[in-house]
């Protein structure tokens, strides 16, 4: 048996997210269909670094699958890429130790959120960026983001539907489930684009999009940057800002 | 009467190019439909800086139209943008002298051609870049591009269908019609993207795409860089390379 790790790029707009859902096109479904066709038997992936929501893109999603085939990796990659839809590609393929698990082994993940900050919408960045026509005070957004860096309970920034993977259902201690360590929160301006990269050991459901939504309120002067500290402390979702749209979010890379 | 200049951005993939064609969606048709609705009377544009082909994008296409309306420019822009499809936007609006003509007044145009140079296709740049999986020798492409800079007869790089605007039909002297001055030919690498910007006082039909197609053959080692000189001299389309695909081309700006 071999354990094969794949690095995927995909444009999320045509899919209902990563995870399989009955009757809806998803990345996992398209990938498993290609795997099954290529290996001529019903195949499933063993794991993925995590789900991405409907509309979210990836430059470096990681999945793994097991096979007893002795075909060359380059052949498998080429064959699968020919079978996958144009909106998904396998960028990299590697054989990894049998105990490699794409989710449990994650050391950190990097996501990028793109904001088009200009009075006019931009047809050329549409589908990859969120249009914010209002002036954004980037310095204040950076100041607010600093409060999110470090080891915190991020309960205020996750969505109630995170209940589906609640501490009870996983058997973890209730306190620790919401604790994540944000290692880097970088906000760059590039012309009229604001590019926000966040690296963490893991993210809760909707955590990035809720953090971005809150930072945007800071940037627009609707909240003070220092409010972030009290929002974190309150552990109450209702205090944070809106969930920013998914189409502007890209999973950049996963490290193990 | 007022003469109004518009700067347009559009994503070309949903359109059969700029120019009106019966029964097909084009930029001009969408724009004139929005103008007619906004001003509540049948409106046509007076001129555009030029046509863009099917699939070609624009960051700064320029058109003008005439109106007796005394509405504020900001109102006209806002109203038109609300009526235009999501893939077209008016970025800038100005009142210009009555004799301003978006085509005759052009001093120079800048186009950008984007190449995704990586063994794997990229779903995230698809629709905006041409995928070239082979190794490209950028130094040789730059060397070849140098021969294209300056005032030349570019007949070898235009398509036979340019006949539709042939010298005879315009009454110009046959020799001068094909002469253009390329002011800048810049080839930049940005990660796996190769970004090629070309500035000229004007372009013949398919001229950029034919120059790019020829440079790509140089980059792949199928032609020597010095061949460009003899191709130019021959004034024969059959000697140049293939026409590179349109979806990777963007009209960046027009200066007057």
XYZ file of C-alpha atoms in Angstrom:
512
model
C 0.000 0.000 0.000
C 1.199 3.525 -0.830
C 0.088 6.817 0.715
C -0.050 9.606 -1.880
C -0.146 13.289 -0.996
C -1.601 15.780 -3.489
C -1.348 19.570 -3.527
C -4.401 21.040 -5.284
C -5.202 24.413 -6.794
C -8.827 25.236 -7.529
C -11.135 28.078 -8.435
C -13.970 27.713 -5.959
C -16.751 29.575 -7.720
C -18.167 26.545 -9.525
C -18.298 24.373 -6.395
C -20.296 24.019 -3.205
C -17.100 23.932 -1.208
C -14.640 21.094 -0.679
C -16.673 18.493 1.168
C -18.963 15.994 -0.544
C -22.666 16.894 -0.461
C -25.381 14.837 -2.080
C -26.421 16.211 -5.468
C -24.041 19.189 -5.483
C -20.732 19.641 -7.286
C -17.871 19.754 -4.770
C -14.097 19.549 -5.034
C -14.006 16.235 -3.159
C -16.607 14.719 -5.482
C -14.725 15.839 -8.619
C -11.425 14.548 -7.228
C -12.819 11.164 -6.162
C -14.517 10.785 -9.549
C -11.165 11.382 -11.297
C -9.389 8.979 -8.907
C -12.009 6.291 -9.478
C -11.805 6.662 -13.232
C -8.014 6.661 -13.270
C -7.602 3.606 -11.017
C -10.667 1.898 -12.468
C -12.186 1.168 -9.070
C -14.168 3.150 -6.538
C -11.723 5.458 -4.727
C -12.037 7.868 -1.827
C -9.514 10.275 -0.401
C -8.173 9.357 3.032
C -8.190 12.943 4.317
C -7.920 16.636 3.409
C -6.216 19.430 5.360
C -9.688 20.831 5.968
C -12.865 21.843 4.194
C -13.082 25.055 2.269
C -16.469 26.781 2.090
C -18.555 27.348 -1.027
C -16.738 29.820 -3.286
C -13.395 29.653 -1.452
C -10.352 29.080 -3.693
C -7.139 27.182 -3.046
C -3.573 27.559 -4.221
C -2.374 24.753 -2.003
C -5.037 22.487 -0.541
C -3.559 19.161 0.608
C -5.242 15.767 0.448
C -3.982 12.180 0.586
C -5.233 8.841 -0.664
C -4.040 5.253 -0.472
C -3.476 2.902 -3.347
C -1.741 -0.375 -4.085
C -0.953 0.774 -7.637
C 2.728 0.909 -8.525
C 2.324 3.521 -11.281
C 4.806 6.375 -11.406
C 3.752 9.534 -9.574
C 4.185 11.699 -12.688
C 1.861 9.366 -14.601
C -0.779 9.485 -11.861
C -0.598 13.297 -11.768
C -0.868 13.632 -15.532
C -3.721 11.154 -15.756
C -5.715 12.752 -12.948
C -5.191 16.261 -14.346
C -6.572 15.116 -17.688
C -9.687 13.787 -15.916
C -10.286 16.724 -13.546
C -12.429 19.732 -14.537
C -10.477 22.813 -15.739
C -11.141 24.541 -12.403
C -9.108 21.972 -10.418
C -5.498 20.925 -10.882
C -2.997 18.740 -9.044
C 0.121 20.906 -8.710
C 2.265 18.448 -6.825
C 2.258 14.749 -6.013
C 4.417 12.925 -3.468
C 4.593 9.553 -1.825
C 4.492 9.995 1.966
C 4.809 7.622 4.955
C 1.719 5.469 5.512
C 0.858 7.331 8.725
C 0.693 10.757 7.033
C -2.769 12.293 7.582
C -3.628 15.521 5.728
C -5.692 16.909 8.604
C -4.163 15.633 11.861
C -0.639 16.384 10.682
C -1.213 20.086 9.925
C 1.332 22.400 11.567
C 0.031 25.609 10.048
C -2.203 26.979 7.331
C -1.986 30.246 5.425
C -5.070 31.922 3.988
C -5.238 35.102 1.915
C -8.177 37.483 1.801
C -8.304 40.004 -1.060
C -10.137 43.330 -0.890
C -10.685 45.610 -3.878
C -10.686 49.031 -2.219
C -11.847 51.504 -4.837
C -15.075 53.481 -5.379
C -15.777 51.394 -8.531
C -16.190 47.652 -8.663
C -13.564 45.878 -10.788
C -14.746 43.278 -13.333
C -11.167 42.003 -13.616
C -10.817 41.086 -9.924
C -14.455 40.074 -9.436
C -14.777 36.514 -8.144
C -11.393 36.778 -6.411
C -11.805 39.896 -4.252
C -14.394 41.623 -2.047
C -15.319 45.106 -3.222
C -15.137 47.708 -0.438
C -15.842 51.158 -1.920
C -15.280 53.069 1.337
C -11.973 54.473 2.519
C -10.091 51.968 4.687
C -7.673 53.075 7.362
C -5.044 50.370 6.902
C -2.952 51.528 9.874
C -5.919 51.011 12.206
C -6.671 47.615 10.654
C -3.049 46.567 11.288
C -3.302 47.767 14.866
C -6.494 45.736 15.382
C -4.987 42.667 13.709
C -2.084 42.714 16.191
C -4.531 41.892 18.988
C -5.526 38.717 17.121
C -1.974 37.398 16.867
C -1.060 34.823 19.499
C -2.825 32.015 21.345
C -6.446 32.946 22.030
C -9.895 31.519 22.478
C -11.475 32.555 19.161
C -15.056 31.649 20.086
C -16.203 35.216 19.272
C -15.046 34.730 15.701
C -16.663 31.414 14.869
C -20.188 30.795 13.639
C -22.873 29.060 15.682
C -22.959 26.309 13.050
C -19.485 25.314 14.267
C -21.594 23.269 16.689
C -21.393 20.486 14.116
C -17.793 19.987 15.257
C -18.407 21.067 18.832
C -16.164 19.968 21.720
C -18.873 17.568 22.910
C -18.958 15.760 19.602
C -15.175 15.470 19.523
C -14.747 14.609 23.172
C -12.229 17.413 23.759
C -12.306 19.658 26.788
C -14.742 22.536 26.104
C -12.192 25.233 26.783
C -9.454 24.064 24.467
C -11.597 23.498 21.365
C -11.798 27.184 20.505
C -8.139 27.931 21.192
C -5.982 28.586 18.163
C -2.611 30.249 17.683
C -2.447 32.947 15.017
C 1.200 33.184 14.016
C 1.030 36.001 11.478
C -1.537 38.572 10.392
C -0.156 40.609 7.545
C -1.984 43.426 5.741
C -0.425 44.675 2.501
C -1.565 47.307 0.010
C -0.880 46.583 -3.640
C -2.402 49.324 -5.742
C -6.108 49.295 -4.908
C -5.929 45.735 -3.602
C -5.603 45.056 0.106
C -4.079 41.601 0.605
C -4.475 40.055 4.026
C -2.543 36.910 4.895
C -3.288 35.006 8.077
C -1.263 32.042 9.303
C -2.422 29.880 12.189
C -2.107 26.338 13.521
C -5.753 25.954 12.568
C -8.938 27.921 12.012
C -12.455 27.572 13.379
C -15.468 27.557 11.060
C -15.807 31.044 9.454
C -13.013 32.335 11.725
C -11.049 34.195 9.045
C -14.104 35.653 7.363
C -15.434 36.872 10.735
C -12.045 38.373 11.681
C -11.850 40.116 8.267
C -15.430 41.399 8.591
C -14.572 42.866 11.994
C -11.298 44.417 10.780
C -13.192 46.033 7.885
C -15.447 47.766 10.402
C -12.306 49.057 12.127
C -10.904 50.215 8.761
C -14.109 52.081 7.970
C -14.048 53.834 11.363
C -17.143 52.040 12.696
C -15.202 50.447 15.553
C -12.067 51.331 17.477
C -9.059 49.053 16.946
C -8.836 48.364 20.682
C -12.326 46.803 20.681
C -10.783 43.606 19.308
C -9.357 42.808 22.737
C -12.760 42.992 24.432
C -14.438 41.031 21.628
C -11.903 38.210 22.081
C -12.374 38.266 25.864
C -16.176 38.178 25.662
C -16.211 34.826 23.807
C -19.474 35.923 22.220
C -20.022 35.803 18.442
C -22.579 38.601 18.587
C -19.882 41.154 19.430
C -17.775 40.600 16.316
C -18.512 41.965 12.839
C -20.132 40.458 9.763
C -18.855 37.382 7.934
C -16.910 38.677 4.923
C -17.829 37.011 1.588
C -16.165 33.721 0.658
C -15.156 34.437 -2.958
C -12.273 36.657 -1.782
C -10.663 33.902 0.308
C -7.908 31.554 -0.847
C -6.181 28.733 1.038
C -2.555 29.484 0.140
C -0.612 26.634 1.752
C -0.561 23.988 4.436
C 2.609 22.951 6.241
C 3.222 19.696 8.103
C -23.910 69.704 -26.586
C -21.351 68.019 -24.335
C -18.691 65.493 -25.280
C -18.210 62.861 -22.558
C -15.151 60.620 -22.325
C -15.418 57.303 -20.479
C -12.663 54.984 -19.297
C -13.952 51.397 -19.179
C -12.750 48.221 -17.518
C -14.191 44.917 -18.709
C -13.716 41.188 -18.498
C -13.890 40.094 -22.106
C -14.785 36.436 -21.732
C -18.547 36.936 -21.904
C -18.416 39.101 -25.051
C -17.820 38.778 -28.770
C -15.352 41.639 -28.625
C -15.967 45.365 -28.453
C -17.692 46.113 -31.719
C -21.417 45.681 -32.293
C -22.393 42.510 -34.162
C -25.938 41.494 -34.903
C -27.305 38.954 -32.437
C -24.144 38.693 -30.317
C -23.324 40.234 -26.949
C -20.587 42.860 -27.344
C -19.193 45.603 -25.107
C -20.476 48.328 -27.430
C -23.973 46.877 -27.421
C -24.055 46.616 -23.611
C -22.744 50.163 -23.254
C -25.176 51.687 -25.761
C -28.042 49.817 -24.118
C -27.089 51.329 -20.731
C -26.686 54.814 -22.298
C -30.071 54.558 -24.019
C -31.779 53.451 -20.831
C -30.105 56.121 -18.712
C -30.830 59.008 -21.087
C -34.211 57.572 -22.055
C -33.519 57.888 -25.793
C -31.625 55.872 -28.376
C -27.917 56.576 -27.843
C -24.771 55.555 -29.661
C -21.157 56.139 -28.742
C -19.316 58.614 -30.987
C -16.086 56.594 -31.040
C -13.862 54.130 -29.189
C -10.050 54.012 -29.043
C -10.289 50.818 -31.067
C -11.945 47.433 -31.134
C -10.854 44.664 -28.855
C -11.243 41.090 -30.126
C -13.477 38.403 -28.646
C -12.179 37.472 -25.208
C -9.786 40.432 -24.849
C -10.056 42.347 -21.562
C -9.607 46.041 -20.813
C -8.388 47.989 -17.824
C -8.621 51.288 -19.666
C -10.610 51.255 -22.905
C -11.667 54.799 -23.897
C -14.899 55.791 -25.606
C -16.793 59.057 -25.975
C -20.392 60.015 -26.572
C -22.287 63.268 -27.036
C -25.273 64.437 -25.061
C -27.228 67.610 -24.416
C -27.998 66.457 -20.864
C -26.767 68.753 -18.092
C -26.613 66.015 -15.459
C -23.567 65.858 -13.232
C -20.790 63.526 -14.396
C -20.781 61.596 -11.119
C -24.514 60.956 -11.513
C -24.102 59.752 -15.091
C -21.287 57.410 -14.035
C -23.238 56.008 -11.116
C -26.380 55.555 -13.186
C -24.596 53.848 -16.061
C -22.655 51.553 -13.727
C -25.918 50.436 -12.151
C -27.265 49.563 -15.620
C -24.167 47.853 -17.028
C -23.537 44.111 -16.619
C -21.160 43.143 -13.772
C -18.412 42.428 -16.303
C -18.211 46.093 -17.457
C -17.604 49.197 -15.378
C -17.007 52.890 -16.053
C -13.909 53.741 -14.020
C -13.641 57.384 -14.990
C -15.817 60.020 -16.630
C -14.732 63.435 -17.958
C -16.135 66.210 -20.065
C -13.781 66.852 -22.997
C -13.671 69.423 -25.833
C -16.279 68.810 -28.537
C -13.604 67.841 -31.070
C -12.158 65.024 -28.902
C -12.330 61.734 -30.809
C -11.459 58.517 -28.953
C -9.832 56.923 -32.011
C -8.253 59.703 -34.082
C -6.783 61.392 -31.011
C -4.858 58.341 -29.738
C -1.161 59.057 -29.024
C -0.333 55.638 -27.658
C -1.836 52.432 -26.363
C -0.488 49.931 -23.866
C -1.467 46.273 -23.980
C -0.438 43.522 -21.581
C -0.126 39.844 -22.471
C 0.023 37.332 -19.602
C 1.649 33.912 -19.842
C 1.356 31.222 -17.173
C 4.690 29.434 -17.578
C 4.490 26.274 -15.472
C 4.152 22.568 -16.270
C 0.628 22.600 -14.727
C -2.271 24.738 -15.859
C -3.512 27.184 -13.206
C -7.268 27.367 -12.533
C -6.728 30.655 -10.683
C -5.220 32.511 -13.656
C -7.293 30.713 -16.316
C -9.214 33.165 -18.488
C -6.571 35.846 -17.929
C -3.368 34.081 -19.019
C -2.094 31.712 -21.719
C -0.702 28.462 -20.366
C 2.743 27.626 -21.777
C 4.067 24.472 -20.055
C 7.448 24.488 -21.831
C 10.568 26.214 -20.576
C 10.820 29.776 -21.922
C 14.162 31.471 -22.421
C 13.174 34.973 -21.337
C 16.550 36.496 -22.239
C 16.139 35.367 -25.841
C 12.549 36.634 -25.933
C 13.781 40.047 -24.731
C 16.473 40.039 -27.379
C 13.901 39.256 -30.090
C 11.489 41.888 -28.738
C 14.176 44.560 -29.112
C 14.030 44.129 -32.887
C 10.328 45.000 -32.809
C 10.834 48.317 -31.005
C 10.871 51.348 -33.285
C 9.112 52.449 -36.458
C 8.529 49.457 -38.727
C 6.209 48.080 -41.386
C 4.425 45.398 -39.345
C 2.712 43.686 -42.306
C 4.261 40.341 -41.333
C 2.471 40.514 -37.984
C -1.052 41.317 -39.098
C -3.745 38.912 -40.245
C -5.060 38.696 -43.795
C -8.484 39.712 -42.492
C -6.997 43.161 -41.812
C -8.085 43.674 -45.400
C -11.388 44.913 -44.004
C -9.545 48.122 -43.089
C -7.054 47.939 -45.928
C -5.245 50.996 -47.282
C -7.502 51.020 -50.324
C -10.618 51.246 -48.189
C -9.158 54.099 -46.148
C -7.539 55.946 -49.034
C -4.094 56.006 -47.379
C -0.901 55.264 -49.261
C -0.379 51.478 -49.301
C 3.080 51.693 -47.739
C 2.224 53.796 -44.708
C -0.833 51.857 -43.587
C 1.201 49.068 -42.020
C 3.752 51.338 -40.350
C 3.531 51.606 -36.587
C 5.952 52.765 -33.911
C 6.463 50.396 -30.998
C 7.724 52.542 -28.126
C 8.235 49.909 -25.464
C 8.324 46.103 -25.333
C 8.823 44.978 -21.774
C 9.000 41.372 -20.588
C 8.808 40.793 -16.838
C 8.800 37.603 -14.788
C 6.581 37.585 -11.715
C 6.674 34.157 -10.155
C 5.458 31.766 -12.842
C 3.738 34.575 -14.750
C 5.448 36.242 -17.688
C 3.956 39.713 -18.167
C 4.569 41.369 -21.511
C 3.688 45.039 -21.980
C 3.747 46.605 -25.414
C 3.252 50.299 -26.062
C 2.776 51.677 -29.573
C 1.131 54.559 -31.394
C -1.299 51.991 -32.735
C -1.646 48.299 -33.516
C -2.699 46.422 -36.614
C -5.334 43.687 -36.443
C -3.892 40.720 -34.419
C -0.491 42.458 -34.358
C 0.235 41.926 -30.661
C -1.025 38.344 -30.622
C 1.094 37.526 -33.680
C 4.192 39.176 -32.171
C 3.642 37.254 -28.910
C 3.104 33.985 -30.783
C 6.409 34.531 -32.603
C 8.294 35.496 -29.425
C 6.998 32.336 -27.749
C 8.593 30.272 -30.515
C 11.857 32.099 -29.795
C 11.442 31.461 -26.057
C 10.904 27.743 -26.717
C 14.009 27.557 -28.894
C 12.103 26.893 -32.115
C 13.432 30.056 -33.741
C 16.504 32.216 -33.303
C 15.958 35.689 -31.831
C 17.617 37.292 -34.847
C 14.938 35.857 -37.192
C 12.615 38.681 -36.117
C 14.576 41.119 -38.267
C 14.120 39.064 -41.431
C 10.435 38.410 -40.643
C 9.830 42.167 -40.368
C 11.737 42.816 -43.599
C 9.854 40.131 -45.556
C 6.467 41.803 -45.008
C 4.900 38.350 -45.232
C 2.500 37.041 -42.604
C 3.431 33.412 -43.362
C 6.891 33.898 -41.872
C 5.726 34.931 -38.387
C 4.461 32.586 -35.676
C 1.001 31.585 -34.517
C -1.607 34.011 -33.205
C -1.487 33.741 -29.401
C -4.910 33.283 -27.728
C -6.988 36.368 -26.946
C -8.022 35.653 -23.351
C -4.515 36.541 -22.101
C -4.584 40.034 -23.617
C -5.649 43.218 -21.799
C -5.836 46.792 -23.104
C -4.185 48.612 -20.203
C -4.431 52.292 -21.167
C -4.810 54.784 -23.983
C -3.116 58.182 -23.941
C -4.129 61.274 -25.949
